[in-house]
Amino acid sequence: EMQLVESGGGLVQPGGSLRLSCSVSGFTVNNNYLTWVRQVPGKGLEWVSVIYPGGNTYYADSVKGRFTISRDNSKNTVDLQMNILKPEDTAVYYCAKGLYNDYWGQGTLVTVSS
Amino acid sequence: EIVMTQSPVTLSVSPGERATLSCRASQNVRVNFAWYQQKPGQAPRLLIYGASTRATGIPARFSGSGSGTEFTLTISSLQSEDFAVYYCQQYSDWPLTFGGGAKVEIK
């Protein structure tokens, strides 16, 4: 069974950093596209970042230069390092499999507030 | 950036009726297009990819059509569990983008 489980969310001050992790089971991260999508509570979905099987990475303009996606093949995890966080980064962050996302985690809430 | 515009924003439908949702892309995305369903407190669920291919386990009452810039999701006979928010997404070009969502509510 394919499962994704996010962790690492929480409360952080503006300008701070946070690292989210997505633990994957049932498939390997190095052979699949892994995506981060976020959602402000009560609002729509926003695509954030993707890492290709070959290692290429892409980012939304809103996070480019501040967020970094990476993977650890030995742990079968995908991480999202978030720096210089802003209040508008407050959202539930989901990791998901694929370019079109056929499997999703349950999400982890990130709150950026002083 | 490719802008995805969904319409209507809210659709009021009676159980058993047909529901049709539309999504327009600001540029040609070919068939690199997906639909998702999201219920409160849950992660989104993939319904359709490749514009018209149902994802695993999705009932046949859900169908997708279109290519290029115009796409449609049809739910042939709404069941109680279908009342939810629906999102479209293009995965043709970076950044990938979602539509703003369309809520299907009980009439």
mmCIF file of C-alpha atoms in Angstrom:
data_model
loop_
_atom_site.group_PDB
_atom_site.id
_atom_site.type_symbol
_atom_site.label_atom_id
_atom_site.label_comp_id
_atom_site.label_asym_id
_atom_site.label_seq_id
_atom_site.Cartn_x
_atom_site.Cartn_y
_atom_site.Cartn_z
ATOM 1 C CA GLU A 1 0.000 0.000 0.000
ATOM 2 C CA MET A 2 1.338 3.412 -0.949
ATOM 3 C CA GLN A 3 1.502 5.872 1.933
ATOM 4 C CA LEU A 4 2.954 9.304 2.491
ATOM 5 C CA VAL A 5 3.270 10.822 5.953
ATOM 6 C CA GLU A 6 4.323 14.423 6.491
ATOM 7 C CA SER A 7 5.958 15.756 9.635
ATOM 8 C CA GLY A 8 7.757 18.855 10.841
ATOM 9 C CA GLY A 9 5.019 21.445 10.794
ATOM 10 C CA GLY A 10 4.476 23.922 13.589
ATOM 11 C CA LEU A 11 4.606 27.551 14.654
ATOM 12 C CA VAL A 12 7.529 29.670 13.495
ATOM 13 C CA GLN A 13 8.228 33.383 13.547
ATOM 14 C CA PRO A 14 8.485 35.438 10.370
ATOM 15 C CA GLY A 15 11.984 35.171 8.960
ATOM 16 C CA GLY A 16 12.489 31.792 10.553
ATOM 17 C CA SER A 17 13.080 28.352 9.066
ATOM 18 C CA LEU A 18 11.346 25.012 9.160
ATOM 19 C CA ARG A 19 12.059 21.646 7.582
ATOM 20 C CA LEU A 20 9.196 19.404 6.528
ATOM 21 C CA SER A 21 9.706 15.722 5.884
ATOM 22 C CA CYS A 22 7.604 13.264 3.914
ATOM 23 C CA SER A 23 8.119 9.609 4.750
ATOM 24 C CA VAL A 24 7.112 7.303 1.920
ATOM 25 C CA SER A 25 6.184 3.628 1.882
ATOM 26 C CA GLY A 26 4.989 1.328 -0.881
ATOM 27 C CA PHE A 27 7.145 2.950 -3.552
ATOM 28 C CA THR A 28 10.603 4.479 -3.843
ATOM 29 C CA VAL A 29 11.204 8.210 -3.951
ATOM 30 C CA ASN A 30 14.095 7.951 -6.399
ATOM 31 C CA ASN A 31 11.874 6.423 -9.111
ATOM 32 C CA ASN A 32 8.965 8.834 -8.822
ATOM 33 C CA TYR A 33 8.038 12.495 -9.027
ATOM 34 C CA LEU A 34 7.409 13.834 -5.517
ATOM 35 C CA THR A 35 5.487 17.069 -5.112
ATOM 36 C CA TRP A 36 4.674 19.534 -2.335
ATOM 37 C CA VAL A 37 1.322 21.305 -2.479
ATOM 38 C CA ARG A 38 0.017 23.747 0.119
ATOM 39 C CA GLN A 39 -3.401 25.020 1.088
ATOM 40 C CA VAL A 40 -4.313 27.972 3.244
ATOM 41 C CA PRO A 41 -7.157 26.732 5.475
ATOM 42 C CA GLY A 42 -10.448 27.394 3.718
ATOM 43 C CA LYS A 43 -8.735 28.359 0.450
ATOM 44 C CA GLY A 44 -7.552 26.628 -2.709
ATOM 45 C CA LEU A 45 -4.575 24.465 -3.595
ATOM 46 C CA GLU A 46 -1.192 25.933 -4.500
ATOM 47 C CA TRP A 47 1.535 23.860 -6.091
ATOM 48 C CA VAL A 48 4.882 24.500 -4.345
ATOM 49 C CA SER A 49 7.662 22.273 -5.644
ATOM 50 C CA VAL A 50 8.569 18.992 -7.328
ATOM 51 C CA ILE A 51 11.601 16.744 -7.513
ATOM 52 C CA TYR A 52 12.035 14.571 -10.562
ATOM 53 C CA PRO A 53 13.301 10.981 -10.563
ATOM 54 C CA GLY A 54 16.441 12.323 -12.216
ATOM 55 C CA GLY A 55 16.875 14.912 -9.484
ATOM 56 C CA ASN A 56 15.707 18.059 -11.296
ATOM 57 C CA THR A 57 13.740 20.410 -9.102
ATOM 58 C CA TYR A 58 11.164 23.112 -9.810
ATOM 59 C CA TYR A 59 9.523 25.717 -7.605
ATOM 60 C CA ALA A 60 6.601 28.096 -7.575
ATOM 61 C CA ASP A 61 7.685 31.708 -8.016
ATOM 62 C CA SER A 62 6.311 32.501 -4.556
ATOM 63 C CA VAL A 63 8.873 30.222 -2.867
ATOM 64 C CA LYS A 64 11.782 30.236 -5.313
ATOM 65 C CA GLY A 65 15.039 31.089 -3.565
ATOM 66 C CA ARG A 66 13.575 30.409 -0.123
ATOM 67 C CA PHE A 67 12.446 26.755 -0.284
ATOM 68 C CA THR A 68 14.530 23.737 -1.248
ATOM 69 C CA ILE A 69 13.208 20.275 -2.023
ATOM 70 C CA SER A 70 15.459 17.259 -1.573
ATOM 71 C CA ARG A 71 15.239 13.536 -1.094
ATOM 72 C CA ASP A 72 17.057 10.852 0.866
ATOM 73 C CA ASN A 73 16.936 7.622 -1.076
ATOM 74 C CA SER A 74 18.268 5.586 1.855
ATOM 75 C CA LYS A 75 15.456 6.768 4.130
ATOM 76 C CA ASN A 76 12.874 6.969 1.322
ATOM 77 C CA THR A 77 11.943 10.486 2.325
ATOM 78 C CA VAL A 78 11.451 13.833 0.619
ATOM 79 C CA ASP A 79 12.095 17.036 2.529
ATOM 80 C CA LEU A 80 11.141 20.663 2.059
ATOM 81 C CA GLN A 81 13.531 23.135 3.653
ATOM 82 C CA MET A 82 11.720 26.425 4.127
ATOM 83 C CA ASN A 83 13.750 29.551 4.910
ATOM 84 C CA ILE A 84 12.894 33.235 5.331
ATOM 85 C CA LEU A 85 9.323 32.260 6.113
ATOM 86 C CA LYS A 86 6.554 34.829 5.668
ATOM 87 C CA PRO A 87 3.059 34.997 7.157
ATOM 88 C CA GLU A 88 1.665 34.190 3.711
ATOM 89 C CA ASP A 89 3.446 30.813 3.863
ATOM 90 C CA THR A 90 0.962 29.761 6.550
ATOM 91 C CA ALA A 91 -0.830 26.709 5.168
ATOM 92 C CA VAL A 92 -1.307 22.985 5.346
ATOM 93 C CA TYR A 93 1.535 21.405 3.397
ATOM 94 C CA TYR A 94 0.863 18.150 1.574
ATOM 95 C CA CYS A 95 3.362 15.869 -0.085
ATOM 96 C CA ALA A 96 2.043 13.891 -3.002
ATOM 97 C CA LYS A 97 3.234 11.360 -5.544
ATOM 98 C CA GLY A 98 3.497 12.224 -9.215
ATOM 99 C CA LEU A 99 3.070 15.260 -11.464
ATOM 100 C CA TYR A 100 -0.630 14.614 -11.309
ATOM 101 C CA ASN A 101 -0.965 13.471 -7.726
ATOM 102 C CA ASP A 102 -2.453 10.031 -7.265
ATOM 103 C CA TYR A 103 -1.388 9.583 -3.629
ATOM 104 C CA TRP A 104 -1.338 12.265 -0.937
ATOM 105 C CA GLY A 105 -0.264 12.542 2.667
ATOM 106 C CA GLN A 106 -2.575 13.846 5.366
ATOM 107 C CA GLY A 107 -0.823 17.228 5.488
ATOM 108 C CA THR A 108 1.089 19.155 8.139
ATOM 109 C CA LEU A 109 0.173 22.655 9.292
ATOM 110 C CA VAL A 110 2.763 25.419 9.139
ATOM 111 C CA THR A 111 1.910 28.652 10.928
ATOM 112 C CA VAL A 112 4.142 31.697 10.456
ATOM 113 C CA SER A 113 3.294 34.282 13.070
ATOM 114 C CA SER A 114 4.901 36.413 15.732
ATOM 115 C CA GLU B 1 2.309 31.102 -15.620
ATOM 116 C CA ILE B 2 -0.711 29.225 -16.953
ATOM 117 C CA VAL B 3 -3.866 30.465 -15.244
ATOM 118 C CA MET B 4 -6.640 27.932 -14.690
ATOM 119 C CA THR B 5 -10.143 29.384 -14.389
ATOM 120 C CA GLN B 6 -12.971 27.214 -13.075
ATOM 121 C CA SER B 7 -16.673 27.816 -13.519
ATOM 122 C CA PRO B 8 -19.068 27.979 -11.903
ATOM 123 C CA VAL B 9 -17.548 28.679 -8.495
ATOM 124 C CA THR B 10 -20.568 27.116 -6.806
ATOM 125 C CA LEU B 11 -22.996 24.627 -8.311
ATOM 126 C CA SER B 12 -26.209 23.691 -6.530
ATOM 127 C CA VAL B 13 -27.488 20.293 -7.612
ATOM 128 C CA SER B 14 -30.057 17.812 -6.338
ATOM 129 C CA PRO B 15 -28.986 14.213 -5.658
ATOM 130 C CA GLY B 16 -29.408 12.113 -8.765
ATOM 131 C CA GLU B 17 -28.969 15.058 -11.120
ATOM 132 C CA ARG B 18 -26.111 15.657 -13.520
ATOM 133 C CA ALA B 19 -23.337 18.116 -12.666
ATOM 134 C CA THR B 20 -21.001 19.731 -15.167
ATOM 135 C CA LEU B 21 -17.913 21.684 -14.147
ATOM 136 C CA SER B 22 -15.662 23.611 -16.506
ATOM 137 C CA CYS B 23 -12.045 24.656 -16.455
ATOM 138 C CA ARG B 24 -10.265 26.920 -18.900
ATOM 139 C CA ALA B 25 -6.492 27.189 -19.291
ATOM 140 C CA SER B 26 -4.889 30.442 -20.370
ATOM 141 C CA GLN B 27 -2.549 28.517 -22.683
ATOM 142 C CA ASN B 28 -2.628 25.207 -24.513
ATOM 143 C CA VAL B 29 -1.935 22.378 -22.028
ATOM 144 C CA ARG B 30 -2.802 19.586 -24.497
ATOM 145 C CA VAL B 31 -4.154 16.767 -22.306
ATOM 146 C CA ASN B 32 -1.767 17.355 -19.399
ATOM 147 C CA PHE B 33 -4.730 18.018 -17.174
ATOM 148 C CA ALA B 34 -6.256 16.555 -14.018
ATOM 149 C CA TRP B 35 -9.320 16.859 -11.783
ATOM 150 C CA TYR B 36 -9.360 16.397 -7.999
ATOM 151 C CA GLN B 37 -12.068 16.132 -5.380
ATOM 152 C CA GLN B 38 -11.597 17.436 -1.845
ATOM 153 C CA LYS B 39 -13.860 17.004 1.152
ATOM 154 C CA PRO B 40 -13.532 19.002 4.394
ATOM 155 C CA GLY B 41 -10.595 17.912 6.526
ATOM 156 C CA GLN B 42 -9.261 15.556 3.860
ATOM 157 C CA ALA B 43 -6.471 15.627 1.339
ATOM 158 C CA PRO B 44 -7.485 15.978 -2.296
ATOM 159 C CA ARG B 45 -8.259 12.813 -4.259
ATOM 160 C CA LEU B 46 -7.291 12.351 -7.890
ATOM 161 C CA LEU B 47 -10.329 11.737 -10.093
ATOM 162 C CA ILE B 48 -9.146 12.220 -13.674
ATOM 163 C CA TYR B 49 -5.739 12.531 -15.359
ATOM 164 C CA GLY B 50 -4.781 12.904 -18.995
ATOM 165 C CA ALA B 51 -7.988 14.966 -19.276
ATOM 166 C CA SER B 52 -10.201 11.899 -19.572
ATOM 167 C CA THR B 53 -8.687 8.864 -17.803
ATOM 168 C CA ARG B 54 -10.325 7.902 -14.522
ATOM 169 C CA ALA B 55 -7.917 7.228 -11.673
ATOM 170 C CA THR B 56 -7.919 3.878 -9.912
ATOM 171 C CA GLY B 57 -11.123 3.232 -8.001
ATOM 172 C CA ILE B 58 -13.028 6.231 -9.353
ATOM 173 C CA PRO B 59 -16.660 5.407 -10.218
ATOM 174 C CA ALA B 60 -17.778 5.509 -13.824
ATOM 175 C CA ARG B 61 -20.230 8.341 -13.091
ATOM 176 C CA PHE B 62 -17.206 10.677 -13.195
ATOM 177 C CA SER B 63 -16.016 11.550 -16.688
ATOM 178 C CA GLY B 64 -13.593 14.097 -18.065
ATOM 179 C CA SER B 65 -13.292 15.596 -21.516
ATOM 180 C CA GLY B 66 -11.469 18.302 -23.392
ATOM 181 C CA SER B 67 -8.026 19.208 -24.621
ATOM 182 C CA GLY B 68 -6.001 22.319 -25.249
ATOM 183 C CA THR B 69 -7.654 25.060 -23.208
ATOM 184 C CA GLU B 70 -11.185 23.849 -22.460
ATOM 185 C CA PHE B 71 -12.008 20.989 -20.106
ATOM 186 C CA THR B 72 -15.121 19.541 -18.515
ATOM 187 C CA LEU B 73 -15.829 17.249 -15.562
ATOM 188 C CA THR B 74 -19.212 15.572 -15.623
ATOM 189 C CA ILE B 75 -20.802 13.691 -12.752
ATOM 190 C CA SER B 76 -23.660 11.811 -14.363
ATOM 191 C CA SER B 77 -25.840 11.236 -11.288
ATOM 192 C CA LEU B 78 -24.773 12.937 -8.096
ATOM 193 C CA GLN B 79 -24.510 10.797 -5.009
ATOM 194 C CA SER B 80 -24.426 12.164 -1.469
ATOM 195 C CA GLU B 81 -20.682 11.517 -1.238
ATOM 196 C CA ASP B 82 -19.995 13.668 -4.313
ATOM 197 C CA PHE B 83 -20.820 16.949 -2.630
ATOM 198 C CA ALA B 84 -17.367 18.450 -2.285
ATOM 199 C CA VAL B 85 -14.937 20.939 -3.804
ATOM 200 C CA TYR B 86 -13.393 20.108 -7.172
ATOM 201 C CA TYR B 87 -10.087 21.426 -8.501
ATOM 202 C CA CYS B 88 -8.558 21.321 -11.942
ATOM 203 C CA GLN B 89 -4.783 21.263 -12.533
ATOM 204 C CA GLN B 90 -2.450 21.566 -15.488
ATOM 205 C CA TYR B 91 0.835 19.714 -15.475
ATOM 206 C CA SER B 92 1.977 20.811 -18.897
ATOM 207 C CA ASP B 93 4.321 23.613 -17.912
ATOM 208 C CA TRP B 94 6.091 25.077 -14.913
ATOM 209 C CA PRO B 95 4.894 26.204 -12.508
ATOM 210 C CA LEU B 96 2.134 23.641 -12.298
ATOM 211 C CA THR B 97 -1.098 25.411 -11.458
ATOM 212 C CA PHE B 98 -4.501 24.633 -9.982
ATOM 213 C CA GLY B 99 -7.823 26.255 -10.595
ATOM 214 C CA GLY B 100 -9.475 28.147 -7.766
ATOM 215 C CA GLY B 101 -11.934 25.360 -7.022
ATOM 216 C CA ALA B 102 -15.633 24.734 -7.570
ATOM 217 C CA LYS B 103 -17.986 23.739 -4.796
ATOM 218 C CA VAL B 104 -20.772 21.298 -5.574
ATOM 219 C CA GLU B 105 -23.460 21.721 -2.952
ATOM 220 C CA ILE B 106 -26.806 20.157 -2.243
ATOM 221 C CA LYS B 107 -29.754 22.032 -3.748
#
